[in-house]
Structures are given as structure tokens and as C-alpha cells.
Tab-separated table of C-alpha atoms and ligand atoms in Angstrom:
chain	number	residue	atom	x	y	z
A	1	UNK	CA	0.387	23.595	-20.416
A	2	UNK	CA	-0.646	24.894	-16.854
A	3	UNK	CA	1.498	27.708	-15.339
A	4	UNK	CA	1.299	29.772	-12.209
A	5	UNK	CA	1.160	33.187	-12.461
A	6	UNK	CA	2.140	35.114	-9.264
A	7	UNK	CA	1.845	38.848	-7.909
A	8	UNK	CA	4.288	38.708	-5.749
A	9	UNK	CA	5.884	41.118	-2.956
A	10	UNK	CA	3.062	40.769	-0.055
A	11	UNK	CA	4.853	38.831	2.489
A	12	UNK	CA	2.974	35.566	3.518
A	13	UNK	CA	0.297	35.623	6.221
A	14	UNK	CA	-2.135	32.628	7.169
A	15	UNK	CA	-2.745	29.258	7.837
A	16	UNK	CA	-2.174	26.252	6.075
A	17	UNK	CA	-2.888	22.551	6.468
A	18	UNK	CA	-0.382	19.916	5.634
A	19	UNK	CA	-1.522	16.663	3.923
A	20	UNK	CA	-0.564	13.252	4.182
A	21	UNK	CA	3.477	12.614	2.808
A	22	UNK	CA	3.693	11.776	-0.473
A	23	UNK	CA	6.833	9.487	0.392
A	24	UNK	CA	5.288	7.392	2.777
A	25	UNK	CA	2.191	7.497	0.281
A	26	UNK	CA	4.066	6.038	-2.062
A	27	UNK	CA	5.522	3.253	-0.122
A	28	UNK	CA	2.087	2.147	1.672
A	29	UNK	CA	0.082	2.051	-1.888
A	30	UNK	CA	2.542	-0.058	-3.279
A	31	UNK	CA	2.718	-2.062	-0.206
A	32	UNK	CA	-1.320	-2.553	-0.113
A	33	UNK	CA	-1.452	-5.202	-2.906
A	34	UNK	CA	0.829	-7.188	-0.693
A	35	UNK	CA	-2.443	-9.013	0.880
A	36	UNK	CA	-5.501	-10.283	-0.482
A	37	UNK	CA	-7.970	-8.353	2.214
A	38	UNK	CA	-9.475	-4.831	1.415
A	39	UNK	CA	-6.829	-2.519	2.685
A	40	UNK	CA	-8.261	1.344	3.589
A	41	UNK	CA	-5.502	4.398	3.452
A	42	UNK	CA	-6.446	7.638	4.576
A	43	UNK	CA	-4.647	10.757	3.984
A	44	UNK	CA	-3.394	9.923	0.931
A	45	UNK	CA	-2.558	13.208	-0.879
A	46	UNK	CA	-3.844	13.339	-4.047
A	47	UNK	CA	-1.074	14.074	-6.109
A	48	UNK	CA	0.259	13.221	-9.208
A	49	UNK	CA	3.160	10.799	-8.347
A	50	UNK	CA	0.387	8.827	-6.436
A	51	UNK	CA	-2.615	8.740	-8.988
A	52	UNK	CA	0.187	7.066	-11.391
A	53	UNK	CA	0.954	4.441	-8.773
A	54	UNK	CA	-2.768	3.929	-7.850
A	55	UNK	CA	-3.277	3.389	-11.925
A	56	UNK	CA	-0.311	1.686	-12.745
A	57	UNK	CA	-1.935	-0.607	-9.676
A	58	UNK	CA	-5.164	-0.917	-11.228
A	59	UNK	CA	-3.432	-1.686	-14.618
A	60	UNK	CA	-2.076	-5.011	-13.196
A	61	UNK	CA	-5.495	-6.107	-12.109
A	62	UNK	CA	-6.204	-5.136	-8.592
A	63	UNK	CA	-9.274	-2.833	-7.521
A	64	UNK	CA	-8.880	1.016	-6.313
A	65	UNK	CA	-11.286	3.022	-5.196
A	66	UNK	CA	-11.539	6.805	-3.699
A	67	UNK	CA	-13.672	6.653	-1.272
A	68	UNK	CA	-12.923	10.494	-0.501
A	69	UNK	CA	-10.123	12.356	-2.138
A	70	UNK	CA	-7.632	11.425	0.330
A	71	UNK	CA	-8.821	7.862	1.324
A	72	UNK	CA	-8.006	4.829	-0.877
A	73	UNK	CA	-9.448	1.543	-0.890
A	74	UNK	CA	-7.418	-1.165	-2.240
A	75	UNK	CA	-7.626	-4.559	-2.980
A	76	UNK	CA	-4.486	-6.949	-4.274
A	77	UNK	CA	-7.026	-9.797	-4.573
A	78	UNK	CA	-7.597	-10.096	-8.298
A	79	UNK	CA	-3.730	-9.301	-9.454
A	80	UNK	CA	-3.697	-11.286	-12.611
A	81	UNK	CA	-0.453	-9.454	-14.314
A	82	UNK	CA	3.165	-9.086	-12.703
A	83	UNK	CA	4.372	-6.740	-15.384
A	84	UNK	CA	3.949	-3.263	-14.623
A	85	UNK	CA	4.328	-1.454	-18.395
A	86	UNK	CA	1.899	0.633	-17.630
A	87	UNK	CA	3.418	3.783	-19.595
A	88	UNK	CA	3.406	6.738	-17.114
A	89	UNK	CA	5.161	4.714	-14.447
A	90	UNK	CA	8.819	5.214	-15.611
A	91	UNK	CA	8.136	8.612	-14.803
A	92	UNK	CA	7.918	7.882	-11.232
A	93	UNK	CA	10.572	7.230	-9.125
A	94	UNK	CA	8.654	5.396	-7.131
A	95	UNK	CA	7.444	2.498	-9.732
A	96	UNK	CA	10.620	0.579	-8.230
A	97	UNK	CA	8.365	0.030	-4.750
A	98	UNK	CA	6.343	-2.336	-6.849
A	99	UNK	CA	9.537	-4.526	-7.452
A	100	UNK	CA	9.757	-5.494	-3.369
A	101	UNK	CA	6.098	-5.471	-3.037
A	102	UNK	CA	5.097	-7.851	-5.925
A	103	UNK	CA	8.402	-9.885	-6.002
A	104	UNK	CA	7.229	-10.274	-2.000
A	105	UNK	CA	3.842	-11.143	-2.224
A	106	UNK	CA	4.308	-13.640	-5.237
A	107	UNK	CA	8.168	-14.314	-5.909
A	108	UNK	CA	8.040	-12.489	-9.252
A	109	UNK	CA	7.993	-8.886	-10.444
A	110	UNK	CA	8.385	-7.278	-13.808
A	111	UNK	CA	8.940	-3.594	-13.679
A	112	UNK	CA	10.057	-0.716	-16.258
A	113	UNK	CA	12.833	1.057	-14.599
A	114	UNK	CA	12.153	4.529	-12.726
A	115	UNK	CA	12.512	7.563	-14.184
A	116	UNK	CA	11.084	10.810	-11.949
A	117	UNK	CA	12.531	13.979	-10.985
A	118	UNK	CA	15.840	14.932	-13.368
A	119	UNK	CA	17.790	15.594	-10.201
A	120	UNK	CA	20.959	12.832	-10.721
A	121	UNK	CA	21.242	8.993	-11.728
A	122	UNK	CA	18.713	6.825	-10.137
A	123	UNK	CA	20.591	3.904	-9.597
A	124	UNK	CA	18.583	0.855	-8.076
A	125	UNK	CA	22.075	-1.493	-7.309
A	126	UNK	CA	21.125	-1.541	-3.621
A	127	UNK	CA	17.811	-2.544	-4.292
A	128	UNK	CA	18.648	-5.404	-6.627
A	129	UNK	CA	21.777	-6.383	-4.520
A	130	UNK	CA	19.166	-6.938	-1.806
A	131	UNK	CA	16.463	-9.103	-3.735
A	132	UNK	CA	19.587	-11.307	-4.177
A	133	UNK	CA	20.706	-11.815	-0.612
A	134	UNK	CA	16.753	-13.210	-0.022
A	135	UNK	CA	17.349	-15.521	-3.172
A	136	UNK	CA	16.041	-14.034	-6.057
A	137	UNK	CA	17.342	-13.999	-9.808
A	138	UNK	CA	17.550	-10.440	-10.633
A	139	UNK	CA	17.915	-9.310	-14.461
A	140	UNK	CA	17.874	-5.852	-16.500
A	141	UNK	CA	16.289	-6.361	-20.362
A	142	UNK	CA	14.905	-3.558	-22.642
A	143	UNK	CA	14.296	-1.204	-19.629
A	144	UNK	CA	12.635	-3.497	-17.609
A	145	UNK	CA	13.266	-4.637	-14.244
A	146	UNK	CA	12.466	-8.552	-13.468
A	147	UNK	CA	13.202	-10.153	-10.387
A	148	UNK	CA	11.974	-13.785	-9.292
A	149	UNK	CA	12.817	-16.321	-6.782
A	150	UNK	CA	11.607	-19.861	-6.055
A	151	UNK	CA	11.800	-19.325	-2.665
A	152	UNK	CA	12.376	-15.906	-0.722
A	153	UNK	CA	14.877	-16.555	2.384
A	154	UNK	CA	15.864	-14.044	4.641
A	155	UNK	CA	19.615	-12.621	4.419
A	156	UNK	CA	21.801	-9.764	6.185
A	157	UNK	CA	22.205	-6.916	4.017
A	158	UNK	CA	24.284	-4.025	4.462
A	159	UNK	CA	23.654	-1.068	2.429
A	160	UNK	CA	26.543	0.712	1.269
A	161	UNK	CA	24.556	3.950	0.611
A	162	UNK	CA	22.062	5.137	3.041
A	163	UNK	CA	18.813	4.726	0.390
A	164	UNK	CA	15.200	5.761	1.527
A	165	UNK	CA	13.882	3.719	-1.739
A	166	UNK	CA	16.241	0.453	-0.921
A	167	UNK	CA	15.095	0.402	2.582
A	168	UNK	CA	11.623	0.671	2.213
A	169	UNK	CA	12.340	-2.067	-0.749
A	170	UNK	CA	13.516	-4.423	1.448
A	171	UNK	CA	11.348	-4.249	3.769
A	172	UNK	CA	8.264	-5.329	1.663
A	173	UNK	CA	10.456	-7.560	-0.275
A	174	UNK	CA	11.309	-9.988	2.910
A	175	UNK	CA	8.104	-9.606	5.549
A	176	UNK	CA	6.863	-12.999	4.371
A	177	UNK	CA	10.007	-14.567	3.785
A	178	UNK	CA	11.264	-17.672	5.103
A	179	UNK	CA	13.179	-16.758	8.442
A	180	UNK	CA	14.645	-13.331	9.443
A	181	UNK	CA	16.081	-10.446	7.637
A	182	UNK	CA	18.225	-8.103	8.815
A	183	UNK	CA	18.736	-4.471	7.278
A	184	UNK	CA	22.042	-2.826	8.322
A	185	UNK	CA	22.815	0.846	7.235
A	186	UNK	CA	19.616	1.446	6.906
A	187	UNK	CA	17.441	4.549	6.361
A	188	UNK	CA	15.801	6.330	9.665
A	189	UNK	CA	13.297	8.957	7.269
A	190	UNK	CA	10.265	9.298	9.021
A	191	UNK	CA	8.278	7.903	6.066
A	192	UNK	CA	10.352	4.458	6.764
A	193	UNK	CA	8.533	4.190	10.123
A	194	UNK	CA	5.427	4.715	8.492
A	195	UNK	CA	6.047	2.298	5.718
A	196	UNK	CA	6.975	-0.437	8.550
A	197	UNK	CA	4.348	0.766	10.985
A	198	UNK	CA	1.881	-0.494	7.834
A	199	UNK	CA	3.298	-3.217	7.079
A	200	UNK	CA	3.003	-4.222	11.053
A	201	UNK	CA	-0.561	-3.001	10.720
A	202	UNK	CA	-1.395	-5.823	7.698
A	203	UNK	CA	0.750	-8.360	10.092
A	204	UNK	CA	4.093	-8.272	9.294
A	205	UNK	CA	6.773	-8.136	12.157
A	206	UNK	CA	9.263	-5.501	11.704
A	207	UNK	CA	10.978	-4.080	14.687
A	208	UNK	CA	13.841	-1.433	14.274
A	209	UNK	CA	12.504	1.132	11.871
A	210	UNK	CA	13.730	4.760	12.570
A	211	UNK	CA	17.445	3.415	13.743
A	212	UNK	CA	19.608	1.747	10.943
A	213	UNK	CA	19.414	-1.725	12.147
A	214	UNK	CA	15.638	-2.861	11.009
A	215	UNK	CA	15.060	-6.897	11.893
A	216	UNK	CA	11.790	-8.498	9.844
A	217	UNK	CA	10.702	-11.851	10.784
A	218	UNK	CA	8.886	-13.220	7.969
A	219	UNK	CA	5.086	-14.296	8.311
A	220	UNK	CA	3.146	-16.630	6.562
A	221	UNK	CA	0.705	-14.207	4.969
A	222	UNK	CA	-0.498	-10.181	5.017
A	223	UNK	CA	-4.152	-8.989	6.068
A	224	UNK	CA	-6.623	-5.882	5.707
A	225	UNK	CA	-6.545	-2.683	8.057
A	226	UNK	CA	-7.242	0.709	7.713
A	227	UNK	CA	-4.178	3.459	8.099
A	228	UNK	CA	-3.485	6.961	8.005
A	229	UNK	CA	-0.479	8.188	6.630
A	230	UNK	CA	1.906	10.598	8.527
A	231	UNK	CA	1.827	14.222	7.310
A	232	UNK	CA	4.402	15.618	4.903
A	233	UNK	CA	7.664	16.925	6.571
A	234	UNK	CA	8.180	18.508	2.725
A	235	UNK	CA	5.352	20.218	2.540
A	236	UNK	CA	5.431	21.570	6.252
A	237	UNK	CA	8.766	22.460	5.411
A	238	UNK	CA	8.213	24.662	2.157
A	239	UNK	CA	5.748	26.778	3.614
A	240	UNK	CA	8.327	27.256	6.801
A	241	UNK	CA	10.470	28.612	3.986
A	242	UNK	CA	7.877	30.699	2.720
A	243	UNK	CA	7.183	31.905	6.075
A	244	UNK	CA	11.187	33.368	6.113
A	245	UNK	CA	9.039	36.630	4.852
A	246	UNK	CA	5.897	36.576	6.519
A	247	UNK	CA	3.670	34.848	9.307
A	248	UNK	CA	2.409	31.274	8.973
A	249	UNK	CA	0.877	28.373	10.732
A	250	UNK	CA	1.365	25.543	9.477
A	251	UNK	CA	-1.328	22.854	10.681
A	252	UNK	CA	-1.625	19.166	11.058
A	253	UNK	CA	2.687	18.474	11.538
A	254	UNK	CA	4.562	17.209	13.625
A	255	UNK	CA	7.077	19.261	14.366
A	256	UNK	CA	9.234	16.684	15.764
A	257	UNK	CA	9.770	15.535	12.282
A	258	UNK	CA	10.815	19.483	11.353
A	259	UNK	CA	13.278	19.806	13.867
A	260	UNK	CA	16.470	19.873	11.198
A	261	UNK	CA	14.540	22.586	9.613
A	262	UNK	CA	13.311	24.698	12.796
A	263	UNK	CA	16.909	24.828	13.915
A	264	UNK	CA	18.102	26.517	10.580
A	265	UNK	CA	15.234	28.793	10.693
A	266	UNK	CA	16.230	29.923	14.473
A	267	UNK	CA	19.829	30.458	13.482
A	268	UNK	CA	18.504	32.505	10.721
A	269	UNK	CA	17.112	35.055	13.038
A	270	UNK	CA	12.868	33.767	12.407
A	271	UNK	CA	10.767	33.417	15.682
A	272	UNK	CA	8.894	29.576	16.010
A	273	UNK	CA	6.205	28.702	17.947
A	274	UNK	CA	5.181	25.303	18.413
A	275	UNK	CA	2.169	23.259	19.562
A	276	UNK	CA	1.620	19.587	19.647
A	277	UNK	CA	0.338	19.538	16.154
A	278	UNK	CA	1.186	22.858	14.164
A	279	UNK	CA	4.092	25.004	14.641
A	280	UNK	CA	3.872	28.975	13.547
A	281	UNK	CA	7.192	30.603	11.834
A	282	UNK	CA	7.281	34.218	12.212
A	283	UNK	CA	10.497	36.818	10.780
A	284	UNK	CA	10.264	39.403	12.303
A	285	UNK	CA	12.571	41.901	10.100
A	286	UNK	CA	15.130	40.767	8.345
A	287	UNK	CA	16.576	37.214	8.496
A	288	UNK	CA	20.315	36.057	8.728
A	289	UNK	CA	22.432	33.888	6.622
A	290	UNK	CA	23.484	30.101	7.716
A	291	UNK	CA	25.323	27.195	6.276
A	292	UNK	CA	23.537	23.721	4.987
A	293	UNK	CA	24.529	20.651	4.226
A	294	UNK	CA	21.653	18.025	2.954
A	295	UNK	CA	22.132	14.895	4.875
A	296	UNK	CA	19.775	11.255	5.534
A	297	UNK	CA	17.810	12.005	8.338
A	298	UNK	CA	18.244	13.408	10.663
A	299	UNK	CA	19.946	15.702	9.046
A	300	UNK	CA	18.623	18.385	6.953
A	301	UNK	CA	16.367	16.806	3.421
A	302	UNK	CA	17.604	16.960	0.338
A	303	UNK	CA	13.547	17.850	-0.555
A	304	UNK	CA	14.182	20.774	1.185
A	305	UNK	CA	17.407	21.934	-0.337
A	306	UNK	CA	16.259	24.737	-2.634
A	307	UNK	CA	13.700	26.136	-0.906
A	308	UNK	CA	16.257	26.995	1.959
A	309	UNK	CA	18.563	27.958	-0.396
A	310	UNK	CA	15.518	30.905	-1.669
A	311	UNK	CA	14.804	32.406	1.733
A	312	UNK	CA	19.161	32.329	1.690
A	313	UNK	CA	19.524	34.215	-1.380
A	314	UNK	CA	17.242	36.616	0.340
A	315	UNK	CA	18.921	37.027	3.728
A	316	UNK	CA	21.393	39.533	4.750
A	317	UNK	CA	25.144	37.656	4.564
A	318	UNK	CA	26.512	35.283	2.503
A	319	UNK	CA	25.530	31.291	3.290
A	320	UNK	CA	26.617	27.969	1.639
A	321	UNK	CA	24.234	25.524	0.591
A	322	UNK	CA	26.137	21.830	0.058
A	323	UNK	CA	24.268	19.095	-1.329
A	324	UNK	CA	25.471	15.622	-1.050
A	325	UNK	CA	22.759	13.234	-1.528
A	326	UNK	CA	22.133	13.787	-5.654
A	327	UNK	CA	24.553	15.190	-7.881
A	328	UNK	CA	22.228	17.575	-10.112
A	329	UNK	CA	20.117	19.077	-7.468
A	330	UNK	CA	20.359	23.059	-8.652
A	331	UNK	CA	19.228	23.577	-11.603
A	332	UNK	CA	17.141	26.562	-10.140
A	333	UNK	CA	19.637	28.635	-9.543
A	334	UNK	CA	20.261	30.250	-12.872
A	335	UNK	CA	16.286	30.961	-12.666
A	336	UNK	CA	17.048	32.830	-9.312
A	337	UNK	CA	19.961	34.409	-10.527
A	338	UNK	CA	17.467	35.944	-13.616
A	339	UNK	CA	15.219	37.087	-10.631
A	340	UNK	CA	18.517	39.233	-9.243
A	341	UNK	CA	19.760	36.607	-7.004
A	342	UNK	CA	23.498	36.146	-6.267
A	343	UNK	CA	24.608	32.686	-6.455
A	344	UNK	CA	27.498	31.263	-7.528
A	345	UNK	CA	27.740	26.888	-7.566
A	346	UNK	CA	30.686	24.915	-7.713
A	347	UNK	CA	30.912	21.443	-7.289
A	348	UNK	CA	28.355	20.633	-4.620
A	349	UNK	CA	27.736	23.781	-3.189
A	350	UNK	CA	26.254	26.954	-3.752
A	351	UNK	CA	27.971	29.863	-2.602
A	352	UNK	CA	24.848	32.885	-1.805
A	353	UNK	CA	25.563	36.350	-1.276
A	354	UNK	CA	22.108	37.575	0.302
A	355	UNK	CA	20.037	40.637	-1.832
A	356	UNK	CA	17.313	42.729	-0.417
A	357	UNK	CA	14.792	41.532	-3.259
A	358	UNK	CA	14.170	39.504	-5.702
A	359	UNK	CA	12.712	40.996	-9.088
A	360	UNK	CA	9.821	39.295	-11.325
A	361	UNK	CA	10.546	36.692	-14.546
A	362	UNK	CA	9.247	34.169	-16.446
A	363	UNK	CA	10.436	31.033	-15.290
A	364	UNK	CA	10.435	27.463	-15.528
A	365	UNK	CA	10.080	24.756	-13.082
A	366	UNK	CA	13.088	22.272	-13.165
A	367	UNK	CA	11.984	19.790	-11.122
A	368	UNK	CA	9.295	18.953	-8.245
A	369	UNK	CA	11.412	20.449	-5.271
A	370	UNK	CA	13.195	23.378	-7.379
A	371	UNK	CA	9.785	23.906	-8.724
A	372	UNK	CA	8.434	24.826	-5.256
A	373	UNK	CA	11.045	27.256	-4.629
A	374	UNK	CA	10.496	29.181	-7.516
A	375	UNK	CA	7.005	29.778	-6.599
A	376	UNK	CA	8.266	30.881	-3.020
A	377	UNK	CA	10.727	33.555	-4.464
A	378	UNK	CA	8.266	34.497	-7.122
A	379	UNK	CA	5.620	35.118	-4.128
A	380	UNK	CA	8.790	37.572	-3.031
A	381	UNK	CA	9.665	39.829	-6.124
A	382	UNK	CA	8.204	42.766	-7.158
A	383	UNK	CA	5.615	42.252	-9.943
A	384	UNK	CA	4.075	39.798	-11.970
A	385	UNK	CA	6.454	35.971	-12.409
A	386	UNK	CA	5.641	33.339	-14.476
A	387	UNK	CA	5.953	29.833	-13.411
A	388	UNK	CA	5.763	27.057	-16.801
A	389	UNK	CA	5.892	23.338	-16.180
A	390	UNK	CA	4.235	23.086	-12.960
A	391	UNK	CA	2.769	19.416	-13.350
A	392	UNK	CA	6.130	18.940	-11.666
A	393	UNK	CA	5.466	20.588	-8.689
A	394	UNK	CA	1.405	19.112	-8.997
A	395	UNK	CA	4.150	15.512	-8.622
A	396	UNK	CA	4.040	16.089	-5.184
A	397	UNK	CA	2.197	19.278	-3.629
A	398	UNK	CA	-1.936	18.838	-3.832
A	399	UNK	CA	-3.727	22.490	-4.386
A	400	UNK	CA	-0.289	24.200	-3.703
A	401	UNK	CA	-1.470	27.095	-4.869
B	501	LIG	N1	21.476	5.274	-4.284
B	501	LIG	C1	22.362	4.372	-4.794
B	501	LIG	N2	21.922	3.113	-5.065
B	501	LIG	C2	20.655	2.706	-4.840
B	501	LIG	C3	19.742	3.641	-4.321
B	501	LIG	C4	20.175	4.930	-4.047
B	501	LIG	O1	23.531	4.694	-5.015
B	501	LIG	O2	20.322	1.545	-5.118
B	501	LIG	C5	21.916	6.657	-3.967
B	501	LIG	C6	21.193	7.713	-4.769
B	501	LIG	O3	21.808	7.940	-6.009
B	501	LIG	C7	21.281	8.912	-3.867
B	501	LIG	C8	21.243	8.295	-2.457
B	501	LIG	O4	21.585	6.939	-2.622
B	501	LIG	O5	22.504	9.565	-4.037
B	501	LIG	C9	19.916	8.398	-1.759
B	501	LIG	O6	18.883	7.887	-2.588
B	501	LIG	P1	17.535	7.281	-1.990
B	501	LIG	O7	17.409	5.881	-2.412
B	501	LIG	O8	17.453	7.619	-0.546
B	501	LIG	O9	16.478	8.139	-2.766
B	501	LIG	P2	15.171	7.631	-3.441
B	501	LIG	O10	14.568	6.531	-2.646
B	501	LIG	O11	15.399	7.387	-4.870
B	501	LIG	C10	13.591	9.167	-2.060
B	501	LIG	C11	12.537	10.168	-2.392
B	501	LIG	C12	13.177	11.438	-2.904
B	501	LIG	C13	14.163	11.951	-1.855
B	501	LIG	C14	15.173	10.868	-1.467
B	501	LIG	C15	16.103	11.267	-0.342
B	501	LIG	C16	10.680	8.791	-3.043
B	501	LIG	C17	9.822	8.303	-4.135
B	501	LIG	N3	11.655	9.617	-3.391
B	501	LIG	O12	14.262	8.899	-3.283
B	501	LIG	O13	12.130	12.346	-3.046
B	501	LIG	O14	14.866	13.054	-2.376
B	501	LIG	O15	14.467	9.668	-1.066
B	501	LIG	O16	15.378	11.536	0.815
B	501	LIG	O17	10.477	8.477	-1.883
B	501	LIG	C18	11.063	14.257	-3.814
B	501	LIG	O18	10.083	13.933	-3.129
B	501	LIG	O19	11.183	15.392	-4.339
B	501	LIG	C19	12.140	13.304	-4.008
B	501	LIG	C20	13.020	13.402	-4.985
């Protein structure tokens, strides 16, 4: 087992480069196999969520390669299995994408249901209820997803939830079917842009992405290109968080993507500077408290819920932290509370009286996002922490350390 041990109490000083988002990642290497042309990704981050994809990809017959460790080459060509069984892949959320993708490309997809991060029910309805409304036969046996259609037509579907995964579902699932498809409700994530901006790149014709009405015309077939993925608004934003103590510029963002999570740090009281592609957080002193609520974007990411709530528990006044996208989302906060935190949750929200410091502990990663935020107020307590079950936060953070 791999842990992180951290001397903490030295605020935060440096620079930092953000790599390519792992959401989006996840998407566009799912959405590769859709054509039979070499397709090159670059800044893929090499992460753990996305080496499972790229081998549960190779395990249903179609070629990867690295051609450096953050550029992919992929090749759907020689797909000769629609089952994806391929045992790690439950424990990514993001094994649904090759549902939409395969059930696109070839009318038929066979997928074990997602597992991932333990941070509430993953229901898929939304997804399913959409492969319907283009035609297909949707069923649920031993774990296993299939869907399968005879002919994929386009529908309207409205979402009733706004759903990142659903969206970006959809969108693979109808670009070559028959006629138009129109998404209503849909998600605006920055990630969705890039899915749709890749799928336009291989040929599809999807206009609308970043608003919640997303039109795709269906076309005949998919072809090769080469894409770079946007860089991670999750990443950026946890080592804004960290900054909340220190001095940091964060490189290769953009910061129009942070902007629900520069406004919280200004309220709090930190200084930001900003450039076209890198944006420097500086507290100067002590920060302030503020009031969150995670929303879909716009609004402030659920990703970012518990790192906030860290640089919070360490801010002088009390703040509320509301979460209302999943229902089991802080699970770190009896870990803070061991490190002298004062947090109290009820329901959905998390009620923080600000302390001066944390103090050290052994400690355990809960999930990939929690995870994260343990590290940053371990890097903020006196003396030595202990971090266990970091493959977590290795899900979704490359060389976080
Ligand atoms: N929902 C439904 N039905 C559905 C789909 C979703 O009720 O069919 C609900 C969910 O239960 C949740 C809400 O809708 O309450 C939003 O879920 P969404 O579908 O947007 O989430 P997701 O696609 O499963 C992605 C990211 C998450 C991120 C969320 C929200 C991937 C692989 N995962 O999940 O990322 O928290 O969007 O932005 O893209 C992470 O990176 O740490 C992470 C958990």
C-alpha cells in the first residue's frame, strides 16, 4: 500500500503546471474507438482512471499506444468484442462512456455497470432513458449493462437531472444517427465542450455544447485527427486551495474556467493575479470565511467541494459548505475534525467554525477529491501526517505529490 507522508506547516510557495482534465480525458478516449482512422490525443494525463479505460479499450480489441506519456494513439479499427468485462472497469465511473460510444459506433454495447468514487448512488437512468429515445433496447442482467438497437434514430430528450456523464453519453451515442438529436437540460461543464469539440474534430456535427440545448445532426461515419485536451479546472483548482496559505502559480489554465472558484477565493480575503494562461493566488495574512453551495456549472464543482471546505476550516469565521449534487460527499470531515478542525454536518451541509491550525494524524483517504484535501490540510499542520489509500487520489491527480 502507497501512502504519503507529509511535513507539514511551511506554507506553499511555487509553481505548478496543470495537466490535461481527466474528465474530458475520459470522455475523448472512450469516444476515439468511435472511427476506424488512427485517432492522436495529447495531453492526456496519465492517471489511473484513464490507464483503466485505455486497457479496458485494448481488452475489446482495438490498438493503444503512448507515444509520450501524455499522448495516446488509438485505433477502433480491429474492435472484435462489444463486451467490456474487463475487471478493473467497474471501478471507474467512467466505464459507462463506453455504453454511448460503442452502442454509437456499432448499435450494440455490453458494459459492467460503474462503480468509482464511494461518494453517493451512481445511477445511470438518464443515460439509459436516452439510448431509448434514439431506439435502442436497453436491459440490466448480472451487473452488466447491454444496450442495442437495429437502427439508431435521433429523438428529443430532456434530462431531468443536469448529468455531466448522460450528456456526454448522448452525445456519442447519436452523432451518427439517423436524423437530428436534440439534448435539452443539458450539462454546460467545460469538459462537455471538449468532448463535442472532438467529436466535431473526427466529423461529427454538434452545435450547442456549453448552453443546455446541444443539437447533433447525425453523419454517416467518424474519421482520424489529432486533439489536445483542455487542462484540468480540478486540478488548477486544488492547488488554488492550497495556495489559501501560501503563494502559487498555477500554469497552463484557463482561468476562465476557474472563475466560480477565483470569486470564493476573493471573498475570502486571498489576492489573484491572472494572465492569459496561469493565474497566481496569493493570502496575504489571514483569510476570511464564505458560504458554498456545489452547483452544475457554472456554479461552484462538486470536485472541488472539500478542498474549499479545508482552507474554510482554517479561516477566521464560521462558513457553510452545502453540497447538492451527491449525497455522501464528506466523509473527510471526521479526518479533519481528528486534525483539530471544527466541523459539524447535517444533512447537506457542513457547518465550519474556522481554527488557527490544524495538528498532524494518520489519516486515510476516502475518496479521490476528499483524498486531495487531506493532503492540503496535512501540508498545513504542525508535524509529521500520514496519508493511507492514496491510489485514490493517483484516480485522478498525475505526480501530485
Ligand atoms: N444522476 C442521475 N441519473 C443519471 C446520472 C446522474 O440521477 O442517470 C445524478 C447523480 O446521482 C448526481 C447528479 O445527477 O446527483 C450529477 O451526476 P453526473 O452525471 O453529472 O456525474 P457523473 O457524470 O457521474 C462526473 C464526474 C465526477 C463529477 C460529476 C459532477 C466523470 C467520470 N465523473 O460524474 O467526477 O463529480 O460529473 O461534475 O466525469 C471526480 O472527478 O472526482 C468525480 C467524481
Amino acid at each position: 500500500m502507497e501512502q504519503y507522508v507529509v511535513k507539514g506547516g511551511v506554507p506553499l510557495r511555487g509553481e505548478v503546471s496543470i495537466g490535461g482534465a481527466k474528465n474530458a480525458a475520459l470522455g475523448i478516449l472512450a469516444a476515439a474507438i468511435m472511427t476506424d482512422e488512427t485517432v492522436t490525443i495529447e495531453n492526456v494525463p496519465n492517471v489511473r482512471d484513464t490507464r483503466v479505460l485505455l486497457q479496458a479499450i485494448e481488452g475489446i480489441g482495438a490498438k493503444v499506444k503512448y507515444i509520450y506519456n501524455n499522448t495516446v494513439q488509438i485505433n477502433g479499427g480491429s474492435i472484435s468484442d462489444l463486451n467490456v468485462e474487463y475487471e478493473y472497469i467497474r471501478k471507474i465511473r467512467a466505464s459507462y462512456y463506453l455504453l454511448g460510444a460503442l452502442l454509437g459506433k456499432y448499435k450494440e454495447s455490453n458494459v459492467a455497470l460503474p462503480g468509482g468514487c464511494n461518494i453517493g448512488s451512481s445511477p445511470i437512468d438518464q443515460h439509459l432513458k436516452g439510448f431509448k429515445a434514439l431506439g435502442a433496447k436497453v436491459n440490466i442482467d448480472h451487473g452488466v449493462v447491454s444496450a442495442k438497437a437495429e437502427n439508431l434514430v435521433g429523438g428529443h430528450i430532456y434530462f431531468d437531472v443536469v448529468t455531466v456523464g448522460a450528456t456526454i453519453n448522448l452525445m456519442m451515442a447519436s452523432c451518427m444517427a439517423e436524423g437530428e438529436t436534440i439534448l435539452e437540460n443539458a450539462a454546460k461543464e467545460p469538459h462537455i465542450v471538449d468532448v463535442a469539440n472532438f467529436l466535431n474534430a473526427m466529423g461529427a456535427n454538434i452545435k450547442g455544447a456549453g448552453t443546455d440545448v446541444i443539437r447533433i445532426k447525425g453523419v454517416n461515419r467518424l474519421h482520424g485527427c489529432t486533439y489536445s485536451i483542455i487542462p484540468d479546472q480540478i486540478e488548477a483548482g486544488t492547488f488554488m486551495m492550497a495556495a489559501a496559505r501560501g503563494d502559487i502559480v498555477i500554469k497552463d489554465v484557463i482561468p476562465k474556467h476557474l472563475e466560480s472558484i477565483t470569486a470564493k477565493l476573493l471573498e475570502m480575503g486571498c489576492k489573484l493575479v491572472e494572465g492569459d494562461d496561469w493565474i497566481r493566488v496569493i493570502a496575504e495574512g489571514e483569510v476570511g470565511s464564505t458560504n458554498v453551495k456545489t452547483l452544475p456549472y457554472p456554479g461552484f464543482p462538486t470536485d472541488m467541494q472539500p478542498q474549499i471546505a479545508v482552507a474554510l476550516a482554517l479561516a477566521k469565521g464560521s462558513s457553510m459548505v452545502t453540497e447538492s449534487i451527491f449525497e455522501n460527499r464528506f466523509k473527510y470531515v471526521d479526518e479533519l475534525n481528528r486534525m483539530g478542525a471544527k466541523i459539524k454536518v447535517e444533512g447537506n451541509t457542513a457547518y465550519i467554525e474556522g481554527v488557527e491550525k490544524f495538528t498532524s494524524a494518520q489519516l486515510s483517504a476516502p475518496d479521490l477529491r476528499a483524498g486531495a484535501a487531506l493532503v492540503i490540510a496535512a501540508l498545513a499542520a504542525d508535524g509529521i501526517s500520514q496519508i493511507d489509500d492514496i491510489e485514490y487520489i493517483q484516480r485522478g491527480y498525475e505526480d501530485f505529490e
